[in-house]
C-alpha cells in the first residue's frame, strides 16, 4: 500500500467522521425541537417487530433468548449501517430515532405541573407513561419519586448512552444500542416468563450502559455544582441498587438535588424494596422540576461532547 493510498483512506475516514458529526448534531437538535413523534416512531415499529417475532420464537431457555437478542441487535446495527450510507440525512434520522430525552423531560414537566395544580390523578396517569411500576396507588410523594427515578435513569438510557455509542461507532452504534435497550425493556424483566428468555437481553443492556451511566453521573456532578455530594451518594449507595447502572445515575441525581430516592416499589412481576439513595427528604414537585432542568443540561452537554468526539476521531474510531 502506497503513501497516497494511506492518505486517501485517511481523508475518506475524516470526511466520513465529519458527516457523522454533522448528522448527529442535526438529529440531536431535531429531538430537542420536535421530541418523539406520536405515531410511527421507528423504535415503536421496531418494538412491534420484536413482539410479533417473540410470539413465534419464544422458548423458556437462555439459548433461544440469546439468539433472539443477537438477531434483533444485529437488525438495529444494520439499520444504522444503511442510515450511515445515506450520509448526513441518514445519520440525522438515526440520531433522532435513537434519542428520547426531550419527550422524557416534557412528561416530567407535565407531571410536576399536574401536582402543582393539585391534580394528583392527572399526575398519576402521566407518570404511568414513564415507569413500569404499578402507579394506581401512588400518593404525591410516590409519584415524584417514580418520575424522578425514571428521569435520572432515562437521562442515561435515552440520551447519554445513544450519544456515547454514536460517538464510538456512528449510526450503527446508536441504533444497535437502542435495539438492545428496547429488548431489555420488553423482555428483560425478572418475571417468571422472561427470567431465562430475557436473560441475555438484560445482560447485554447492562454491559452497554456500564460506561454511559458513569459518564452521566460525572456530567451530573459537574453541572449540578455539587460534585462532592454526587460522588458521595454514588460511591456509598449505588452498589446496593439491584441494577448496576440505574443505581449510579439515580444516586447521582439524588446527591445533586439533596434528596433521597428508593423504597417500596410495586411491579407487575412483584414487589421490590429499593435501597435508600442519597441524603435528605423525599422529592417534591419542585425537586422534579429541578431534575428535569438538570436532565436537559446533561443532554445538551453530552450531545456537544459526542459531536466533538466524532468530528475528531477519524484516525481512531470506526
mmCIF file of C-alpha atoms in Angstrom:
data_model
loop_
_atom_site.group_PDB
_atom_site.id
_atom_site.type_symbol
_atom_site.label_atom_id
_atom_site.label_comp_id
_atom_site.label_asym_id
_atom_site.label_seq_id
_atom_site.Cartn_x
_atom_site.Cartn_y
_atom_site.Cartn_z
ATOM 1 C CA UNK A 1 0.000 0.000 0.000
ATOM 2 C CA UNK A 2 1.424 3.354 -1.029
ATOM 3 C CA UNK A 3 1.575 6.541 0.978
ATOM 4 C CA UNK A 4 -1.059 8.010 -1.347
ATOM 5 C CA UNK A 5 -3.384 5.072 -0.600
ATOM 6 C CA UNK A 6 -2.979 5.570 3.134
ATOM 7 C CA UNK A 7 -3.552 9.293 2.798
ATOM 8 C CA UNK A 8 -6.617 8.726 0.652
ATOM 9 C CA UNK A 9 -8.133 6.327 3.177
ATOM 10 C CA UNK A 10 -7.453 8.760 5.993
ATOM 11 C CA UNK A 11 -9.085 11.609 4.073
ATOM 12 C CA UNK A 12 -12.110 9.386 3.385
ATOM 13 C CA UNK A 13 -12.389 8.474 7.072
ATOM 14 C CA UNK A 14 -12.184 12.133 8.062
ATOM 15 C CA UNK A 15 -14.938 13.054 5.621
ATOM 16 C CA UNK A 16 -16.992 10.163 6.990
ATOM 17 C CA UNK A 17 -16.481 11.397 10.576
ATOM 18 C CA UNK A 18 -17.420 14.935 9.539
ATOM 19 C CA UNK A 19 -20.646 13.618 8.004
ATOM 20 C CA UNK A 20 -21.339 11.624 11.198
ATOM 21 C CA UNK A 21 -20.713 14.660 13.389
ATOM 22 C CA UNK A 22 -22.959 16.971 11.385
ATOM 23 C CA UNK A 23 -25.697 14.348 11.173
ATOM 24 C CA UNK A 24 -25.531 13.720 14.926
ATOM 25 C CA UNK A 25 -25.795 17.450 15.617
ATOM 26 C CA UNK A 26 -28.806 17.821 13.325
ATOM 27 C CA UNK A 27 -30.514 14.773 14.837
ATOM 28 C CA UNK A 28 -29.942 15.964 18.405
ATOM 29 C CA UNK A 29 -31.292 19.409 17.503
ATOM 30 C CA UNK A 30 -34.349 17.812 15.887
ATOM 31 C CA UNK A 31 -35.043 15.822 19.061
ATOM 32 C CA UNK A 32 -34.792 18.976 21.183
ATOM 33 C CA UNK A 33 -37.302 20.779 18.951
ATOM 34 C CA UNK A 34 -39.771 18.073 17.936
ATOM 35 C CA UNK A 35 -39.372 15.326 20.575
ATOM 36 C CA UNK A 36 -40.704 11.847 19.749
ATOM 37 C CA UNK A 37 -43.381 11.590 17.041
ATOM 38 C CA UNK A 38 -46.732 10.443 18.388
ATOM 39 C CA UNK A 39 -47.219 7.927 15.581
ATOM 40 C CA UNK A 40 -44.866 5.827 13.528
ATOM 41 C CA UNK A 41 -41.833 6.222 15.767
ATOM 42 C CA UNK A 42 -39.071 3.916 14.450
ATOM 43 C CA UNK A 43 -38.478 2.467 17.924
ATOM 44 C CA UNK A 44 -42.194 1.642 18.219
ATOM 45 C CA UNK A 45 -42.082 -0.042 14.803
ATOM 46 C CA UNK A 46 -39.010 -1.991 15.914
ATOM 47 C CA UNK A 47 -40.798 -2.987 19.115
ATOM 48 C CA UNK A 48 -43.785 -4.229 17.142
ATOM 49 C CA UNK A 49 -41.479 -6.449 15.118
ATOM 50 C CA UNK A 50 -39.854 -7.776 18.284
ATOM 51 C CA UNK A 51 -43.250 -8.528 19.836
ATOM 52 C CA UNK A 52 -44.526 -10.306 16.711
ATOM 53 C CA UNK A 53 -41.413 -12.459 16.391
ATOM 54 C CA UNK A 54 -41.456 -13.286 20.084
ATOM 55 C CA UNK A 55 -44.847 -14.940 19.632
ATOM 56 C CA UNK A 56 -43.145 -17.421 17.306
ATOM 57 C CA UNK A 57 -39.598 -17.673 18.686
ATOM 58 C CA UNK A 58 -40.150 -17.622 22.451
ATOM 59 C CA UNK A 59 -38.746 -20.579 24.355
ATOM 60 C CA UNK A 60 -38.216 -20.726 28.092
ATOM 61 C CA UNK A 61 -34.422 -21.013 27.987
ATOM 62 C CA UNK A 62 -31.351 -18.786 27.770
ATOM 63 C CA UNK A 63 -30.024 -20.126 24.483
ATOM 64 C CA UNK A 64 -33.107 -19.131 22.487
ATOM 65 C CA UNK A 65 -33.161 -15.788 24.271
ATOM 66 C CA UNK A 66 -29.520 -15.133 23.376
ATOM 67 C CA UNK A 67 -30.133 -15.876 19.694
ATOM 68 C CA UNK A 68 -33.237 -13.690 19.778
ATOM 69 C CA UNK A 69 -31.269 -10.790 21.307
ATOM 70 C CA UNK A 70 -28.325 -11.154 18.905
ATOM 71 C CA UNK A 71 -30.662 -11.204 15.895
ATOM 72 C CA UNK A 72 -32.563 -8.048 16.817
ATOM 73 C CA UNK A 73 -29.491 -6.104 17.912
ATOM 74 C CA UNK A 74 -27.945 -7.063 14.585
ATOM 75 C CA UNK A 75 -31.046 -5.744 12.811
ATOM 76 C CA UNK A 76 -30.672 -2.449 14.675
ATOM 77 C CA UNK A 77 -26.992 -2.136 13.812
ATOM 78 C CA UNK A 78 -27.697 -2.988 10.165
ATOM 79 C CA UNK A 79 -30.293 -0.212 10.028
ATOM 80 C CA UNK A 80 -27.547 2.067 11.327
ATOM 81 C CA UNK A 81 -25.180 0.940 8.559
ATOM 82 C CA UNK A 82 -27.810 1.740 5.948
ATOM 83 C CA UNK A 83 -28.512 5.104 7.582
ATOM 84 C CA UNK A 84 -24.816 5.926 7.581
ATOM 85 C CA UNK A 85 -24.536 5.148 3.889
ATOM 86 C CA UNK A 86 -27.283 7.698 3.267
ATOM 87 C CA UNK A 87 -24.923 10.407 4.525
ATOM 88 C CA UNK A 88 -25.740 13.318 6.795
ATOM 89 C CA UNK A 89 -29.501 12.916 6.430
ATOM 90 C CA UNK A 90 -29.323 9.239 7.327
ATOM 91 C CA UNK A 91 -27.202 9.829 10.414
ATOM 92 C CA UNK A 92 -29.506 12.670 11.466
ATOM 93 C CA UNK A 93 -32.531 10.372 11.135
ATOM 94 C CA UNK A 94 -30.761 7.645 13.128
ATOM 95 C CA UNK A 95 -29.846 10.100 15.875
ATOM 96 C CA UNK A 96 -33.366 11.488 16.048
ATOM 97 C CA UNK A 97 -34.749 7.950 16.244
ATOM 98 C CA UNK A 98 -32.327 6.884 18.978
ATOM 99 C CA UNK A 99 -32.860 9.854 21.297
ATOM 100 C CA UNK A 100 -35.812 10.273 23.641
ATOM 101 C CA UNK A 101 -34.626 12.826 26.167
ATOM 102 C CA UNK A 102 -36.862 15.693 25.125
ATOM 103 C CA UNK A 103 -40.055 13.653 25.443
ATOM 104 C CA UNK A 104 -38.804 12.423 28.811
ATOM 105 C CA UNK A 105 -38.401 15.965 30.100
ATOM 106 C CA UNK A 106 -41.733 17.127 28.711
ATOM 107 C CA UNK A 107 -43.522 14.343 30.578
ATOM 108 C CA UNK A 108 -41.602 15.275 33.726
ATOM 109 C CA UNK A 109 -42.774 18.878 33.403
ATOM 110 C CA UNK A 110 -46.325 17.676 32.784
ATOM 111 C CA UNK A 111 -46.277 15.608 35.982
ATOM 112 C CA UNK A 112 -44.850 18.491 38.006
ATOM 113 C CA UNK A 113 -47.453 20.898 36.614
ATOM 114 C CA UNK A 114 -50.275 18.499 37.498
ATOM 115 C CA UNK A 115 -49.005 18.143 41.064
ATOM 116 C CA UNK A 116 -48.548 21.894 41.453
ATOM 117 C CA UNK A 117 -52.188 22.401 40.428
ATOM 118 C CA UNK A 118 -53.414 19.700 42.827
ATOM 119 C CA UNK A 119 -54.307 17.231 40.068
ATOM 120 C CA UNK A 120 -52.875 14.076 41.636
ATOM 121 C CA UNK A 121 -54.954 11.783 39.401
ATOM 122 C CA UNK A 122 -53.627 13.534 36.308
ATOM 123 C CA UNK A 123 -50.070 13.236 37.603
ATOM 124 C CA UNK A 124 -50.627 9.554 38.339
ATOM 125 C CA UNK A 125 -51.857 8.994 34.766
ATOM 126 C CA UNK A 126 -48.890 10.863 33.310
ATOM 127 C CA UNK A 127 -46.280 9.020 35.373
ATOM 128 C CA UNK A 128 -47.692 5.698 34.171
ATOM 129 C CA UNK A 129 -46.253 6.591 30.779
ATOM 130 C CA UNK A 130 -42.751 6.806 32.255
ATOM 131 C CA UNK A 131 -42.438 3.824 34.578
ATOM 132 C CA UNK A 132 -43.115 0.113 34.606
ATOM 133 C CA UNK A 133 -44.289 0.009 38.219
ATOM 134 C CA UNK A 134 -47.876 -0.034 39.481
ATOM 135 C CA UNK A 135 -48.906 3.633 39.719
ATOM 136 C CA UNK A 136 -52.555 3.228 40.701
ATOM 137 C CA UNK A 137 -51.960 3.724 44.426
ATOM 138 C CA UNK A 138 -49.121 6.234 44.386
ATOM 139 C CA UNK A 139 -49.530 9.341 46.503
ATOM 140 C CA UNK A 140 -47.851 12.663 45.645
ATOM 141 C CA UNK A 141 -44.521 11.631 47.172
ATOM 142 C CA UNK A 142 -44.615 8.292 45.353
ATOM 143 C CA UNK A 143 -45.397 9.995 42.058
ATOM 144 C CA UNK A 144 -42.487 12.415 42.472
ATOM 145 C CA UNK A 145 -40.124 9.609 43.375
ATOM 146 C CA UNK A 146 -41.233 7.404 40.461
ATOM 147 C CA UNK A 147 -40.932 10.252 37.960
ATOM 148 C CA UNK A 148 -37.589 11.452 39.266
ATOM 149 C CA UNK A 149 -36.062 7.973 39.287
ATOM 150 C CA UNK A 150 -37.230 7.460 35.701
ATOM 151 C CA UNK A 151 -35.856 10.819 34.588
ATOM 152 C CA UNK A 152 -32.499 10.014 36.179
ATOM 153 C CA UNK A 153 -32.243 6.547 34.625
ATOM 154 C CA UNK A 154 -33.505 7.611 31.210
ATOM 155 C CA UNK A 155 -31.252 10.652 31.019
ATOM 156 C CA UNK A 156 -28.597 7.990 30.620
ATOM 157 C CA UNK A 157 -30.578 5.378 28.657
ATOM 158 C CA UNK A 158 -32.434 7.703 26.268
ATOM 159 C CA UNK A 159 -29.837 10.433 25.770
ATOM 160 C CA UNK A 160 -26.283 9.966 27.018
ATOM 161 C CA UNK A 161 -25.936 6.268 26.113
ATOM 162 C CA UNK A 162 -27.077 6.516 22.463
ATOM 163 C CA UNK A 163 -24.903 9.611 22.027
ATOM 164 C CA UNK A 164 -21.967 7.770 23.610
ATOM 165 C CA UNK A 165 -22.341 4.823 21.248
ATOM 166 C CA UNK A 166 -22.841 7.218 18.358
ATOM 167 C CA UNK A 167 -19.530 8.876 19.233
ATOM 168 C CA UNK A 168 -17.852 5.454 19.348
ATOM 169 C CA UNK A 169 -19.397 3.800 16.289
ATOM 170 C CA UNK A 170 -21.654 6.258 14.466
ATOM 171 C CA UNK A 171 -25.211 5.405 13.454
ATOM 172 C CA UNK A 172 -24.684 1.609 13.770
ATOM 173 C CA UNK A 173 -23.618 2.141 17.376
ATOM 174 C CA UNK A 174 -26.621 4.311 18.161
ATOM 175 C CA UNK A 175 -29.231 2.037 16.637
ATOM 176 C CA UNK A 176 -27.571 -1.136 17.886
ATOM 177 C CA UNK A 177 -27.663 0.315 21.386
ATOM 178 C CA UNK A 178 -31.285 1.413 21.009
ATOM 179 C CA UNK A 179 -32.200 -2.107 19.902
ATOM 180 C CA UNK A 180 -30.508 -3.595 22.985
ATOM 181 C CA UNK A 181 -32.205 -1.120 25.289
ATOM 182 C CA UNK A 182 -35.614 -1.779 23.730
ATOM 183 C CA UNK A 183 -35.156 -5.533 24.092
ATOM 184 C CA UNK A 184 -34.298 -5.099 27.760
ATOM 185 C CA UNK A 185 -37.456 -3.029 28.281
ATOM 186 C CA UNK A 186 -39.585 -5.666 26.558
ATOM 187 C CA UNK A 187 -38.160 -8.998 27.762
ATOM 188 C CA UNK A 188 -35.521 -8.138 30.364
ATOM 189 C CA UNK A 189 -37.831 -8.033 33.390
ATOM 190 C CA UNK A 190 -37.254 -10.534 36.165
ATOM 191 C CA UNK A 191 -40.644 -12.144 35.726
ATOM 192 C CA UNK A 192 -41.087 -15.891 35.595
ATOM 193 C CA UNK A 193 -41.803 -15.730 31.870
ATOM 194 C CA UNK A 194 -38.645 -13.817 30.973
ATOM 195 C CA UNK A 195 -36.234 -14.974 33.678
ATOM 196 C CA UNK A 196 -34.410 -17.224 31.194
ATOM 197 C CA UNK A 197 -35.525 -15.994 27.762
ATOM 198 C CA UNK A 198 -34.778 -12.356 28.664
ATOM 199 C CA UNK A 199 -31.514 -13.057 30.478
ATOM 200 C CA UNK A 200 -29.245 -12.261 27.521
ATOM 201 C CA UNK A 201 -31.145 -9.076 26.629
ATOM 202 C CA UNK A 202 -30.869 -7.818 30.199
ATOM 203 C CA UNK A 203 -27.149 -8.630 30.481
ATOM 204 C CA UNK A 204 -26.318 -7.056 27.104
ATOM 205 C CA UNK A 205 -28.128 -3.891 28.129
ATOM 206 C CA UNK A 206 -26.232 -3.854 31.438
ATOM 207 C CA UNK A 207 -22.896 -4.070 29.617
ATOM 208 C CA UNK A 208 -23.897 -1.457 27.024
ATOM 209 C CA UNK A 209 -24.775 1.010 29.789
ATOM 210 C CA UNK A 210 -21.806 0.465 32.129
ATOM 211 C CA UNK A 211 -19.746 3.356 30.757
ATOM 212 C CA UNK A 212 -22.612 5.697 29.735
ATOM 213 C CA UNK A 213 -24.197 5.531 33.212
ATOM 214 C CA UNK A 214 -20.935 6.587 34.827
ATOM 215 C CA UNK A 215 -20.386 9.285 32.229
ATOM 216 C CA UNK A 216 -23.888 10.548 33.044
ATOM 217 C CA UNK A 217 -23.105 10.621 36.767
ATOM 218 C CA UNK A 218 -19.888 12.548 36.080
ATOM 219 C CA UNK A 219 -21.714 15.142 33.978
ATOM 220 C CA UNK A 220 -24.416 15.442 36.661
ATOM 221 C CA UNK A 221 -21.741 16.140 39.251
ATOM 222 C CA UNK A 222 -20.038 18.730 37.065
ATOM 223 C CA UNK A 223 -23.212 20.589 36.030
ATOM 224 C CA UNK A 224 -25.074 20.479 39.336
ATOM 225 C CA UNK A 225 -22.410 22.345 41.273
ATOM 226 C CA UNK A 226 -22.484 19.588 43.908
ATOM 227 C CA UNK A 227 -19.760 17.166 42.753
ATOM 228 C CA UNK A 228 -18.833 16.110 46.287
ATOM 229 C CA UNK A 229 -22.421 15.228 47.214
ATOM 230 C CA UNK A 230 -22.888 13.378 43.916
ATOM 231 C CA UNK A 231 -19.680 11.400 44.381
ATOM 232 C CA UNK A 232 -20.597 10.532 47.973
ATOM 233 C CA UNK A 233 -24.051 9.274 47.016
ATOM 234 C CA UNK A 234 -22.771 7.237 44.079
ATOM 235 C CA UNK A 235 -19.857 5.705 45.976
ATOM 236 C CA UNK A 236 -21.878 4.918 49.091
ATOM 237 C CA UNK A 237 -25.321 3.989 47.751
ATOM 238 C CA UNK A 238 -25.258 2.926 44.093
ATOM 239 C CA UNK A 239 -23.874 -0.545 44.744
ATOM 240 C CA UNK A 240 -26.884 -1.560 46.824
ATOM 241 C CA UNK A 241 -29.285 -0.951 43.919
ATOM 242 C CA UNK A 242 -30.381 -4.081 42.003
ATOM 243 C CA UNK A 243 -29.275 -2.506 38.711
ATOM 244 C CA UNK A 244 -25.531 -1.886 38.174
ATOM 245 C CA UNK A 245 -26.335 1.231 36.143
ATOM 246 C CA UNK A 246 -29.672 2.686 37.268
ATOM 247 C CA UNK A 247 -28.339 2.903 40.820
ATOM 248 C CA UNK A 248 -25.410 5.024 39.637
ATOM 249 C CA UNK A 249 -27.489 7.668 37.864
ATOM 250 C CA UNK A 250 -30.295 7.688 40.440
ATOM 251 C CA UNK A 251 -27.775 8.173 43.256
ATOM 252 C CA UNK A 252 -26.102 10.933 41.221
ATOM 253 C CA UNK A 253 -29.385 12.819 40.810
ATOM 254 C CA UNK A 254 -30.216 12.308 44.494
ATOM 255 C CA UNK A 255 -26.868 13.770 45.501
ATOM 256 C CA UNK A 256 -27.185 16.631 43.023
ATOM 257 C CA UNK A 257 -30.652 17.605 44.297
ATOM 258 C CA UNK A 258 -30.111 16.948 48.015
ATOM 259 C CA UNK A 259 -32.957 14.418 48.245
ATOM 260 C CA UNK A 260 -33.391 10.708 48.867
ATOM 261 C CA UNK A 261 -34.756 8.094 46.496
ATOM 262 C CA UNK A 262 -35.651 4.420 46.899
ATOM 263 C CA UNK A 263 -38.201 2.467 48.925
ATOM 264 C CA UNK A 264 -41.027 0.041 48.268
ATOM 265 C CA UNK A 265 -41.668 -0.368 44.541
ATOM 266 C CA UNK A 266 -44.514 -2.451 43.131
ATOM 267 C CA UNK A 267 -44.210 -4.028 39.678
ATOM 268 C CA UNK A 268 -46.465 -6.406 37.807
ATOM 269 C CA UNK A 269 -43.918 -9.149 38.448
ATOM 270 C CA UNK A 270 -43.616 -8.456 42.195
ATOM 271 C CA UNK A 271 -42.559 -6.012 44.896
ATOM 272 C CA UNK A 272 -39.018 -4.704 45.357
ATOM 273 C CA UNK A 273 -37.754 -2.864 48.418
ATOM 274 C CA UNK A 274 -35.299 -0.470 46.807
ATOM 275 C CA UNK A 275 -32.351 0.828 48.886
ATOM 276 C CA UNK A 276 -32.142 4.429 50.025
ATOM 277 C CA UNK A 277 -30.115 6.602 47.666
ATOM 278 C CA UNK A 278 -28.825 9.981 48.794
ATOM 279 C CA UNK A 279 -29.499 12.100 51.857
ATOM 280 C CA UNK A 280 -32.340 14.467 52.552
ATOM 281 C CA UNK A 281 -36.124 14.393 52.284
ATOM 282 C CA UNK A 282 -38.182 12.568 49.645
ATOM 283 C CA UNK A 283 -38.617 14.507 46.393
ATOM 284 C CA UNK A 284 -41.330 17.108 45.830
ATOM 285 C CA UNK A 285 -42.754 18.639 42.663
ATOM 286 C CA UNK A 286 -40.115 21.384 42.932
ATOM 287 C CA UNK A 287 -37.384 18.716 43.001
ATOM 288 C CA UNK A 288 -38.944 17.097 39.959
ATOM 289 C CA UNK A 289 -38.756 20.439 38.137
ATOM 290 C CA UNK A 290 -35.094 20.713 39.147
ATOM 291 C CA UNK A 291 -34.404 17.178 37.923
ATOM 292 C CA UNK A 292 -35.929 17.980 34.529
ATOM 293 C CA UNK A 293 -33.802 21.127 34.219
ATOM 294 C CA UNK A 294 -30.674 19.177 35.187
ATOM 295 C CA UNK A 295 -31.506 16.415 32.705
ATOM 296 C CA UNK A 296 -31.809 18.962 29.900
ATOM 297 C CA UNK A 297 -28.384 20.415 30.738
ATOM 298 C CA UNK A 298 -26.840 16.946 30.818
ATOM 299 C CA UNK A 299 -28.390 16.085 27.453
ATOM 300 C CA UNK A 300 -27.075 19.252 25.806
ATOM 301 C CA UNK A 301 -23.589 18.757 27.200
ATOM 302 C CA UNK A 302 -23.449 15.113 26.134
ATOM 303 C CA UNK A 303 -24.688 15.966 22.619
ATOM 304 C CA UNK A 304 -21.996 18.620 22.224
ATOM 305 C CA UNK A 305 -19.325 16.243 23.509
ATOM 306 C CA UNK A 306 -20.458 13.405 21.218
ATOM 307 C CA UNK A 307 -20.358 15.660 18.150
ATOM 308 C CA UNK A 308 -16.874 16.918 19.018
ATOM 309 C CA UNK A 309 -15.553 13.413 19.668
ATOM 310 C CA UNK A 310 -16.998 12.102 16.423
ATOM 311 C CA UNK A 311 -15.611 15.031 14.425
ATOM 312 C CA UNK A 312 -12.089 14.468 15.720
ATOM 313 C CA UNK A 313 -11.964 10.673 15.735
ATOM 314 C CA UNK A 314 -11.026 9.901 12.148
ATOM 315 C CA UNK A 315 -7.838 8.044 12.970
ATOM 316 C CA UNK A 316 -9.086 6.041 15.920
ATOM 317 C CA UNK A 317 -12.770 5.104 15.683
ATOM 318 C CA UNK A 318 -14.771 3.185 13.049
#
